[in-house]
Short mmCIF file of C-alpha atoms in Angstrom, two decimals:
data_model
loop_
_atom_site.label_atom_id
_atom_site.label_comp_id
_atom_site.label_asym_id
_atom_site.label_seq_id
_atom_site.Cartn_x
_atom_site.Cartn_y
_atom_site.Cartn_z
CA UNK A 176 9.02 15.08 -56.60
CA UNK A 177 8.44 17.66 -53.86
CA UNK A 178 6.47 16.69 -50.78
CA UNK A 179 3.27 18.44 -49.71
CA UNK A 180 1.13 18.65 -46.58
CA UNK A 181 -1.79 20.67 -45.22
CA UNK A 182 -1.80 22.13 -41.71
CA UNK A 183 -5.15 23.29 -40.30
CA UNK A 184 -5.73 25.77 -37.51
CA UNK A 185 -8.49 28.16 -36.50
CA UNK A 186 -8.15 31.46 -38.30
CA UNK A 187 -6.39 34.20 -36.32
CA UNK A 188 -6.87 37.94 -36.25
CA UNK A 189 -4.96 39.56 -39.08
CA UNK A 190 -5.08 36.42 -41.26
CA UNK A 191 -6.87 38.20 -44.10
CA UNK A 192 -4.45 41.16 -44.03
CA UNK A 193 -1.52 38.72 -44.06
CA UNK A 194 -2.91 36.74 -47.01
CA UNK A 195 -3.68 39.89 -49.02
CA UNK A 196 -0.29 41.41 -48.11
CA UNK A 197 -1.99 44.46 -46.58
CA UNK A 198 0.49 44.72 -43.69
CA UNK A 199 4.28 44.96 -43.59
CA UNK A 200 6.14 41.67 -42.95
CA UNK A 201 9.91 41.49 -42.53
CA UNK A 202 10.19 37.97 -43.95
CA UNK A 203 8.49 38.89 -47.26
CA UNK A 204 10.60 39.72 -50.34
CA UNK A 205 8.60 42.55 -51.89
CA UNK A 206 10.32 42.21 -55.26
CA UNK A 207 8.63 38.77 -55.61
CA UNK A 208 5.15 39.74 -54.36
CA UNK A 209 3.87 40.29 -57.90
CA UNK A 210 4.03 36.49 -58.31
CA UNK A 211 1.36 35.99 -55.62
CA UNK A 212 -2.27 35.14 -56.49
CA UNK A 213 -5.47 35.73 -54.52
CA UNK A 214 -9.14 34.67 -54.86
CA UNK A 215 -12.14 35.06 -52.60
CA UNK A 216 -15.89 34.68 -52.81
CA UNK A 217 -16.42 36.87 -49.75
CA UNK A 218 -14.48 38.39 -46.84
CA UNK A 219 -14.03 36.65 -43.49
CA UNK A 220 -16.22 39.28 -41.84
CA UNK A 221 -19.03 38.65 -44.33
CA UNK A 222 -18.78 34.88 -43.93
CA UNK A 223 -18.81 35.16 -40.12
CA UNK A 224 -22.05 37.20 -40.28
CA UNK A 225 -23.62 34.63 -42.59
CA UNK A 226 -22.59 31.73 -40.32
CA UNK A 227 -23.96 33.42 -37.20
CA UNK A 228 -27.28 33.93 -38.98
CA UNK A 229 -27.24 30.30 -40.22
CA UNK A 230 -26.52 28.87 -36.75
CA UNK A 231 -29.31 31.00 -35.27
CA UNK A 232 -31.80 29.82 -37.90
CA UNK A 233 -30.87 26.12 -37.72
CA UNK A 234 -30.32 25.65 -33.97
CA UNK A 235 -32.37 28.46 -32.45
CA UNK A 236 -29.33 29.58 -30.43
CA UNK A 237 -26.64 32.19 -30.97
CA UNK A 238 -23.16 31.03 -31.90
CA UNK A 239 -20.88 30.74 -28.86
CA UNK A 240 -18.39 33.57 -28.45
CA UNK A 241 -15.43 31.20 -28.26
CA UNK A 242 -16.54 29.17 -31.31
CA UNK A 243 -14.12 28.77 -34.24
CA UNK A 244 -16.30 28.39 -37.34
CA UNK A 245 -13.58 29.55 -39.75
CA UNK A 246 -10.37 27.53 -40.21
CA UNK A 247 -7.31 28.08 -42.35
CA UNK A 248 -5.10 25.46 -44.02
CA UNK A 249 -1.47 26.18 -44.94
CA UNK A 250 -0.73 23.94 -47.96
CA UNK A 251 2.84 23.29 -49.16
CA UNK A 252 3.01 23.75 -52.94
CA UNK A 253 5.66 23.75 -55.66
CA UNK A 254 6.46 26.00 -58.60
CA UNK A 255 3.95 24.11 -60.79
CA UNK A 256 0.92 24.59 -58.53
CA UNK A 257 -1.79 26.83 -60.01
CA UNK A 258 -4.91 28.52 -58.68
CA UNK A 259 -7.01 26.09 -60.76
CA UNK A 260 -5.40 23.13 -58.99
CA UNK A 261 -6.21 24.66 -55.60
CA UNK A 262 -9.84 25.21 -56.67
CA UNK A 263 -9.90 21.55 -57.69
CA UNK A 264 -8.57 20.63 -54.23
CA UNK A 265 -11.24 22.81 -52.60
CA UNK A 266 -13.95 20.99 -54.58
CA UNK A 267 -12.56 17.59 -53.51
CA UNK A 268 -12.56 18.56 -49.83
CA UNK A 269 -16.08 19.96 -50.13
CA UNK A 270 -17.45 16.79 -51.71
CA UNK A 271 -15.79 14.36 -49.28
CA UNK A 272 -15.74 16.33 -46.02
CA UNK A 273 -18.24 19.20 -46.44
CA UNK A 274 -15.59 21.94 -46.11
CA UNK A 275 -16.56 25.24 -47.75
CA UNK A 276 -13.54 27.14 -49.12
CA UNK A 277 -14.13 30.84 -49.72
CA UNK A 278 -10.60 32.30 -49.86
CA UNK A 279 -7.33 31.12 -51.47
CA UNK A 280 -3.96 32.94 -51.39
CA UNK A 281 -0.80 31.69 -53.14
CA UNK A 282 2.42 33.10 -51.63
CA UNK A 283 5.59 32.95 -53.68
CA UNK A 284 7.45 35.79 -51.91
CA UNK A 285 8.46 34.24 -48.56
CA UNK A 286 11.77 32.59 -47.69
CA UNK A 287 15.30 33.27 -46.47
CA UNK A 288 18.50 34.30 -48.22
CA UNK A 289 21.00 31.46 -48.68
CA UNK A 290 23.52 33.89 -50.16
CA UNK A 291 23.64 37.42 -51.48
CA UNK A 292 21.90 36.51 -54.75
CA UNK A 293 20.10 33.26 -53.88
CA UNK A 294 16.78 32.94 -51.99
CA UNK A 295 15.32 29.68 -50.64
CA UNK A 296 11.56 30.19 -51.21
CA UNK A 297 8.91 28.85 -48.84
CA UNK A 298 6.18 28.17 -51.42
CA UNK A 299 2.74 27.68 -49.86
CA UNK A 300 -0.93 28.54 -50.14
CA UNK A 301 -3.54 29.63 -47.57
CA UNK A 302 -7.01 28.09 -47.99
CA UNK A 303 -9.74 29.50 -45.72
CA UNK A 304 -12.82 27.32 -44.97
CA UNK A 305 -15.97 27.55 -42.92
CA UNK A 306 -16.51 24.41 -40.83
CA UNK A 307 -20.24 24.73 -40.30
CA UNK A 308 -22.68 22.12 -41.63
CA UNK A 309 -25.08 24.30 -43.63
CA UNK A 310 -27.85 21.72 -43.21
CA UNK A 311 -27.75 21.44 -39.38
CA UNK A 312 -25.96 24.64 -38.36
CA UNK A 313 -23.48 22.60 -36.28
CA UNK A 314 -19.69 22.71 -36.37
CA UNK A 315 -17.99 19.87 -38.23
CA UNK A 316 -15.31 17.83 -36.45
CA UNK A 317 -12.47 15.83 -37.97
CA UNK A 318 -10.28 13.20 -36.31
CA UNK A 319 -6.75 12.01 -37.10
CA UNK A 320 -8.07 9.48 -39.65
CA UNK A 321 -9.87 12.25 -41.55
CA UNK A 322 -6.76 14.40 -41.48
CA UNK A 323 -4.64 11.55 -42.84
CA UNK A 324 -7.13 11.11 -45.69
CA UNK A 325 -7.01 14.83 -46.38
CA UNK A 326 -3.21 14.71 -46.70
CA UNK A 327 -3.56 11.97 -49.34
CA UNK A 328 -6.17 13.98 -51.25
CA UNK A 329 -3.92 17.06 -51.18
CA UNK A 330 -0.94 15.12 -52.58
CA UNK A 331 -2.99 13.39 -55.31
CA UNK A 332 -4.76 16.58 -56.41
CA UNK A 333 -1.58 18.70 -56.55
CA UNK A 334 0.48 15.91 -58.23
CA UNK A 335 3.01 15.98 -55.39
CA UNK A 336 4.45 13.42 -52.99
CA UNK A 337 2.53 12.88 -49.74
CA UNK A 338 4.43 13.84 -46.57
CA UNK A 339 4.97 11.35 -43.75
CA UNK A 340 2.49 11.29 -40.84
CA UNK A 341 3.97 13.14 -37.87
CA UNK A 342 3.07 15.03 -34.69
CA UNK A 343 5.43 17.77 -35.76
CA UNK A 344 3.76 21.18 -35.67
CA UNK A 345 3.65 23.51 -38.65
CA UNK A 346 6.23 26.27 -38.44
CA UNK A 347 5.13 29.84 -38.80
CA UNK A 348 7.17 32.15 -41.08
CA UNK A 349 8.58 33.74 -37.93
CA UNK A 350 9.76 30.35 -36.62
CA UNK A 351 11.12 29.43 -40.06
CA UNK A 352 13.19 32.60 -40.13
CA UNK A 353 14.26 32.27 -36.48
CA UNK A 354 15.79 28.85 -37.09
CA UNK A 355 17.96 30.30 -39.83
CA UNK A 356 19.08 33.12 -37.55
CA UNK A 357 20.00 30.77 -34.70
CA UNK A 358 23.54 30.57 -36.07
CA UNK A 359 24.06 34.17 -34.92
CA UNK A 360 23.49 33.19 -31.27
CA UNK A 361 27.11 32.20 -30.68
CA UNK A 362 28.33 35.57 -31.90
CA UNK A 363 26.08 37.33 -29.42
CA UNK A 364 27.56 35.26 -26.59
CA UNK A 365 30.85 37.17 -26.73
CA UNK A 366 28.99 40.48 -26.63
CA UNK A 367 26.95 39.31 -23.63
CA UNK A 368 30.08 38.16 -21.78
CA UNK A 369 31.78 41.49 -22.40
CA UNK A 370 28.74 43.38 -21.12
CA UNK A 371 28.67 41.16 -18.03
CA UNK A 372 32.36 41.85 -17.34
CA UNK A 373 31.80 45.58 -17.65
CA UNK A 374 28.77 45.40 -15.38
CA UNK A 375 30.77 43.44 -12.77
CA UNK A 376 33.61 45.97 -12.89
CA UNK A 377 31.05 48.76 -12.50
CA UNK A 378 29.59 47.05 -9.43
CA UNK A 379 33.04 46.78 -7.84
CA UNK A 380 33.64 50.47 -8.53
CA UNK A 381 30.27 51.41 -7.02
CA UNK A 382 31.00 49.33 -3.91
CA UNK A 383 34.30 51.17 -3.47
CA UNK A 384 32.53 54.53 -3.83
CA UNK A 385 29.93 53.41 -1.30
CA UNK A 386 32.67 52.45 1.21
CA UNK A 387 34.35 55.82 0.76
CA UNK A 388 31.03 57.60 1.35
CA UNK A 389 30.37 55.49 4.46
CA UNK A 390 33.86 56.38 5.82
CA UNK A 391 33.21 60.05 5.09
CA UNK A 392 29.82 59.76 6.81
CA UNK A 393 31.47 58.29 9.93
CA UNK A 394 34.07 61.06 9.99
CA UNK A 395 31.44 63.76 9.64
CA UNK A 396 29.39 62.27 12.48
CA UNK A 397 32.44 62.30 14.74
CA UNK A 398 33.14 65.91 13.78
CA UNK A 399 29.53 66.78 14.49
CA UNK A 400 29.75 65.17 17.93
CA UNK A 401 32.97 67.07 18.67
CA UNK A 402 31.38 70.36 17.62
CA UNK A 403 28.40 69.62 19.82
CA UNK A 404 30.72 69.22 22.85
CA UNK A 405 32.53 72.43 22.00
CA UNK A 406 29.20 74.19 21.78
CA UNK A 407 28.30 73.06 25.30
CA UNK A 408 31.63 74.28 26.68
CA UNK A 409 31.37 77.67 25.00
CA UNK A 410 27.83 78.20 26.33
CA UNK A 411 29.24 78.34 29.90
CA UNK A 412 31.94 80.93 29.20
CA UNK A 413 31.79 84.70 29.33
CA UNK A 414 29.58 86.79 27.07
CA UNK A 415 32.53 88.04 25.02
CA UNK A 416 32.68 84.53 23.48
CA UNK A 417 29.08 84.71 22.17
CA UNK A 418 30.23 85.76 18.69
CA UNK A 419 32.61 82.81 18.51
CA UNK A 420 29.80 80.44 19.58
CA UNK A 421 27.57 81.86 16.83
CA UNK A 422 30.32 81.19 14.27
CA UNK A 423 30.64 77.62 15.52
CA UNK A 424 26.90 77.08 15.09
CA UNK A 425 27.10 78.31 11.51
CA UNK A 426 29.95 75.94 10.86
CA UNK A 427 27.93 73.12 12.37
CA UNK A 428 25.03 73.90 10.03
CA UNK A 429 27.40 73.67 7.09
CA UNK A 430 28.63 70.31 8.30
CA UNK A 431 25.04 69.08 8.71
CA UNK A 432 24.25 70.22 5.16
CA UNK A 433 27.35 68.44 3.87
CA UNK A 434 26.30 65.30 5.77
CA UNK A 435 22.80 65.52 4.29
CA UNK A 436 24.22 65.82 0.78
CA UNK A 437 26.55 62.88 1.42
CA UNK A 438 23.59 60.80 2.61
CA UNK A 439 21.68 61.65 -0.56
CA UNK A 440 24.68 60.62 -2.66
CA UNK A 441 24.84 57.35 -0.75
CA UNK A 442 21.14 56.67 -1.35
CA UNK A 443 21.57 57.40 -5.06
CA UNK A 444 24.55 55.05 -5.22
CA UNK A 445 22.58 52.28 -3.48
CA UNK A 446 19.75 52.67 -5.99
CA UNK A 447 22.21 52.48 -8.89
CA UNK A 448 23.79 49.40 -7.31
CA UNK A 449 20.41 47.64 -7.16
CA UNK A 450 19.84 48.38 -10.84
CA UNK A 451 23.28 46.97 -11.66
CA UNK A 452 22.59 43.82 -9.63
CA UNK A 453 19.29 43.30 -11.45
CA UNK A 454 21.05 43.78 -14.81
CA UNK A 455 23.76 41.30 -13.81
CA UNK A 456 21.09 38.79 -12.81
CA UNK A 457 19.45 39.12 -16.22
CA UNK A 458 22.82 38.77 -17.99
CA UNK A 459 23.67 35.73 -15.85
CA UNK A 460 20.40 34.08 -16.91
CA UNK A 461 21.22 34.79 -20.54
CA UNK A 462 24.78 33.48 -20.12
CA UNK A 463 23.46 30.36 -18.44
CA UNK A 464 21.18 29.66 -21.41
CA UNK A 465 24.08 30.25 -23.83
CA UNK A 466 26.42 28.00 -21.79
CA UNK A 467 23.79 25.24 -21.73
CA UNK A 468 23.54 25.55 -25.51
CA UNK A 469 27.35 25.36 -25.84
CA UNK A 470 27.50 22.27 -23.61
CA UNK A 471 24.76 20.60 -25.66
CA UNK A 472 26.54 21.53 -28.91
CA UNK A 473 29.84 20.08 -27.59
CA UNK A 474 28.14 16.81 -26.65
CA UNK A 475 26.64 16.57 -30.15
CA UNK A 476 30.06 17.38 -31.69
CA UNK A 477 31.69 14.60 -29.61
CA UNK A 478 29.06 12.09 -30.76
CA UNK A 479 29.57 13.00 -34.42
CA UNK A 480 33.37 12.80 -34.02
CA UNK A 481 33.09 9.35 -32.40
CA UNK A 482 30.85 8.14 -35.23
CA UNK A 483 33.31 9.47 -37.85
CA UNK A 484 36.41 8.02 -36.14
CA UNK A 485 34.70 4.69 -35.37
CA UNK A 486 33.71 3.94 -38.97
CA UNK A 487 35.23 0.97 -40.80
CA UNK A 488 37.78 2.76 -43.00
CA UNK A 489 39.58 -0.38 -44.17
CA UNK A 490 36.52 -1.74 -45.98
CA UNK A 491 35.60 1.65 -47.46
CA UNK A 492 37.55 1.92 -50.68
CA UNK A 493 36.71 5.57 -51.32
CA UNK A 494 36.59 6.62 -47.66
CA UNK A 495 32.81 7.22 -47.68
CA UNK A 496 32.04 5.15 -44.56
CA UNK A 497 33.23 7.79 -42.03
CA UNK A 498 31.23 10.48 -43.83
CA UNK A 499 28.10 8.32 -43.93
CA UNK A 500 28.47 7.46 -40.22
CA UNK A 501 28.85 11.15 -39.35
CA UNK A 502 25.81 12.03 -41.49
CA UNK A 503 23.68 9.39 -39.77
CA UNK A 504 24.73 10.70 -36.35
CA UNK A 505 23.90 14.26 -37.49
CA UNK A 506 20.40 13.10 -38.44
CA UNK A 507 19.98 11.55 -34.96
CA UNK A 508 21.13 14.82 -33.37
CA UNK A 509 18.66 16.78 -35.52
CA UNK A 510 15.80 14.47 -34.48
CA UNK A 511 16.71 14.84 -30.80
CA UNK A 512 16.76 18.64 -31.08
CA UNK A 513 13.40 18.66 -32.87
CA UNK A 514 11.96 16.37 -30.16
CA UNK A 515 13.15 18.78 -27.46
CA UNK A 516 11.67 21.73 -29.32
CA UNK A 517 8.33 19.96 -29.73
CA UNK A 518 8.29 19.07 -26.01
CA UNK A 519 8.93 22.69 -25.04
CA UNK A 520 6.30 23.94 -27.51
CA UNK A 521 3.77 21.43 -26.11
CA UNK A 522 4.44 22.62 -22.55
CA UNK A 523 4.04 26.27 -23.59
CA UNK A 524 0.88 25.52 -25.59
CA UNK A 525 -0.70 23.70 -22.62
CA UNK A 526 0.04 26.68 -20.38
CA UNK A 527 -1.38 29.13 -22.95
CA UNK A 528 -4.49 26.95 -23.37
CA UNK A 529 -5.23 26.79 -19.64
CA UNK A 530 -4.71 30.57 -19.23
CA UNK A 531 -6.88 31.28 -22.29
CA UNK A 532 -9.55 28.95 -20.87
CA UNK A 533 -9.57 30.90 -17.61
CA UNK A 534 -9.82 34.21 -19.51
CA UNK A 535 -12.78 33.08 -21.62
CA UNK A 536 -14.60 31.56 -18.60
CA UNK A 537 -16.15 34.73 -17.16
CA UNK A 538 -17.03 32.90 -13.92
CA UNK A 539 -13.43 31.98 -13.10
CA UNK A 540 -11.55 34.12 -10.60
CA UNK A 541 -8.61 31.83 -9.78
CA UNK A 542 -6.43 29.10 -11.31
CA UNK A 543 -6.87 25.45 -10.35
CA UNK A 544 -4.04 23.47 -8.77
CA UNK A 545 -3.40 21.70 -12.08
CA UNK A 546 -3.33 25.08 -13.87
CA UNK A 547 -0.66 26.33 -11.45
CA UNK A 548 1.42 23.18 -12.00
CA UNK A 549 1.12 23.49 -15.80
CA UNK A 550 2.09 27.19 -15.75
CA UNK A 551 4.98 26.65 -13.31
CA UNK A 552 6.37 23.91 -15.59
CA UNK A 553 6.17 26.20 -18.64
CA UNK A 554 7.99 29.05 -16.82
CA UNK A 555 11.09 26.90 -16.34
CA UNK A 556 14.02 27.98 -14.16
CA UNK A 557 15.13 31.35 -15.57
CA UNK A 558 13.56 34.60 -16.86
CA UNK A 559 10.30 33.46 -15.32
CA UNK A 560 8.66 36.88 -15.06
CA UNK A 561 9.43 37.67 -18.72
CA UNK A 562 8.00 34.29 -19.69
CA UNK A 563 4.89 34.93 -17.58
CA UNK A 564 4.28 38.16 -19.54
CA UNK A 565 4.65 36.25 -22.81
CA UNK A 566 2.21 33.49 -21.71
CA UNK A 567 -0.43 36.07 -20.76
CA UNK A 568 -0.01 37.92 -24.07
CA UNK A 569 -0.27 34.65 -26.07
CA UNK A 570 -3.34 33.53 -24.08
CA UNK A 571 -5.06 36.88 -24.65
CA UNK A 572 -4.37 36.60 -28.38
CA UNK A 573 -5.80 33.06 -28.44
CA UNK A 574 -8.86 34.18 -26.45
CA UNK A 575 -9.17 37.12 -28.87
CA UNK A 576 -9.22 39.73 -26.13
CA UNK A 577 -7.22 42.91 -25.64
CA UNK A 578 -5.09 43.34 -22.53
CA UNK A 579 -6.91 45.38 -19.88
CA UNK A 580 -10.25 45.28 -21.72
CA UNK A 581 -11.79 42.17 -20.17
CA UNK A 582 -13.00 41.09 -16.73
CA UNK A 583 -10.37 39.41 -14.57
CA UNK A 584 -7.33 40.82 -16.41
CA UNK A 585 -5.76 42.14 -13.20
CA UNK A 586 -6.35 38.80 -11.42
CA UNK A 587 -4.63 36.66 -14.05
CA UNK A 588 -1.74 39.14 -14.43
CA UNK A 589 -1.21 39.27 -10.64
CA UNK A 590 -1.35 35.49 -10.13
CA UNK A 591 0.96 34.78 -13.11
CA UNK A 592 3.61 37.12 -11.69
CA UNK A 593 3.21 35.51 -8.24
CA UNK A 594 3.73 32.03 -9.75
CA UNK A 595 6.80 33.34 -11.61
CA UNK A 596 8.26 34.60 -8.30
CA UNK A 597 7.60 31.25 -6.63
CA UNK A 598 4.91 32.65 -4.35
CA UNK A 599 1.82 30.76 -3.23
CA UNK A 600 -1.42 31.78 -4.96
CA UNK A 601 -5.01 31.00 -4.18
CA UNK A 602 -6.54 28.17 -6.23
CA UNK A 603 -10.04 26.89 -6.81
CA UNK A 604 -10.78 23.20 -7.49
CA UNK A 605 -14.07 21.49 -8.16
CA UNK A 606 -15.88 20.56 -4.92
CA UNK A 607 -13.32 22.32 -2.72
CA UNK A 608 -14.00 26.01 -3.27
CA UNK A 609 -11.49 28.82 -3.00
CA UNK A 610 -8.39 27.99 -0.93
CA UNK A 611 -4.66 28.69 -0.54
#
């Protein structure tokens, strides 16, 4: 029996277009989209208007701008799950927890290709709820115990096996696809190394050209000085040498022009050299990440080999013991990798949350010391400026604002880049005011 689970998160912009397949998605197999099903009692925009009116009537206050009254659950299903079953699940959740489901989408067209003719489908459904108590106008809150109960209800209603409780985060279709494409990373390593070698050879060539230009520059300066002396000597001679002096001056002007052109060439070469150095730095960061991955992979390979070779072969009549020992070690390796991924995702999410909090707080004009520490940890050791750009973009998406169209955008962008470069930024902490 297949396992099921339900992952809840506040609805994001574009959710409705995604569920209705109104925008192009590269992980969707269009030839299977006719198997999808969709139901709604109203649109998300209509429900949001109704909830704002309800909150105003019940509480006397407008709904907060950063409120999340609409949530979406991604429910794992199997090939036997029907729309009627999902309506039954929605009724159960409404009766026991007060959740109001107004949209359901069944997706049977997502997955990855295992071979040319075989597709591993990622069967799931999107259930969209409003989390407002229609009697009080207040948002409903659910703890871990409630969520555990919900998982049991989902499994019982859909006639599927309940998944194990875990802190593991739900994977988006993009993450699901990215994991399957990770095997291509090693192939790209050779390409990156070749590009780095070419870039290094190009730098050496540019340095040689620069030295030749510098030598030519020195020679031209000496020639210019010699011509200047000759000009002084000729100025004291008889008038019949005036024509010769004039010719020498013209020649000197040509030399000066040649020197000027050489200087321009040197400046252009220096600029190109800086670009090459920056490119090499980027490639070195990428190579370092690849090498760290190779080292980690080798350590895992050694552990699996030791487990295989250390198994009790004598007492294994069919020779299964080494294979079972290797399989168990593989499972340990998988769990360690997933733990590392979760730790990195948690660090990134904390950084995005603190940046998004600063964006939505219109009174904030600087990070706190703890914010700076959180962001600096998330940026890591390499490609920090690129990561800073990603954190800002993710925070703006979470805060539901558009880059450049909100107060303080320039401040957060400036301070994030400063943190990425390791520079000191001003901070503001409670009771201490603005300081550096």
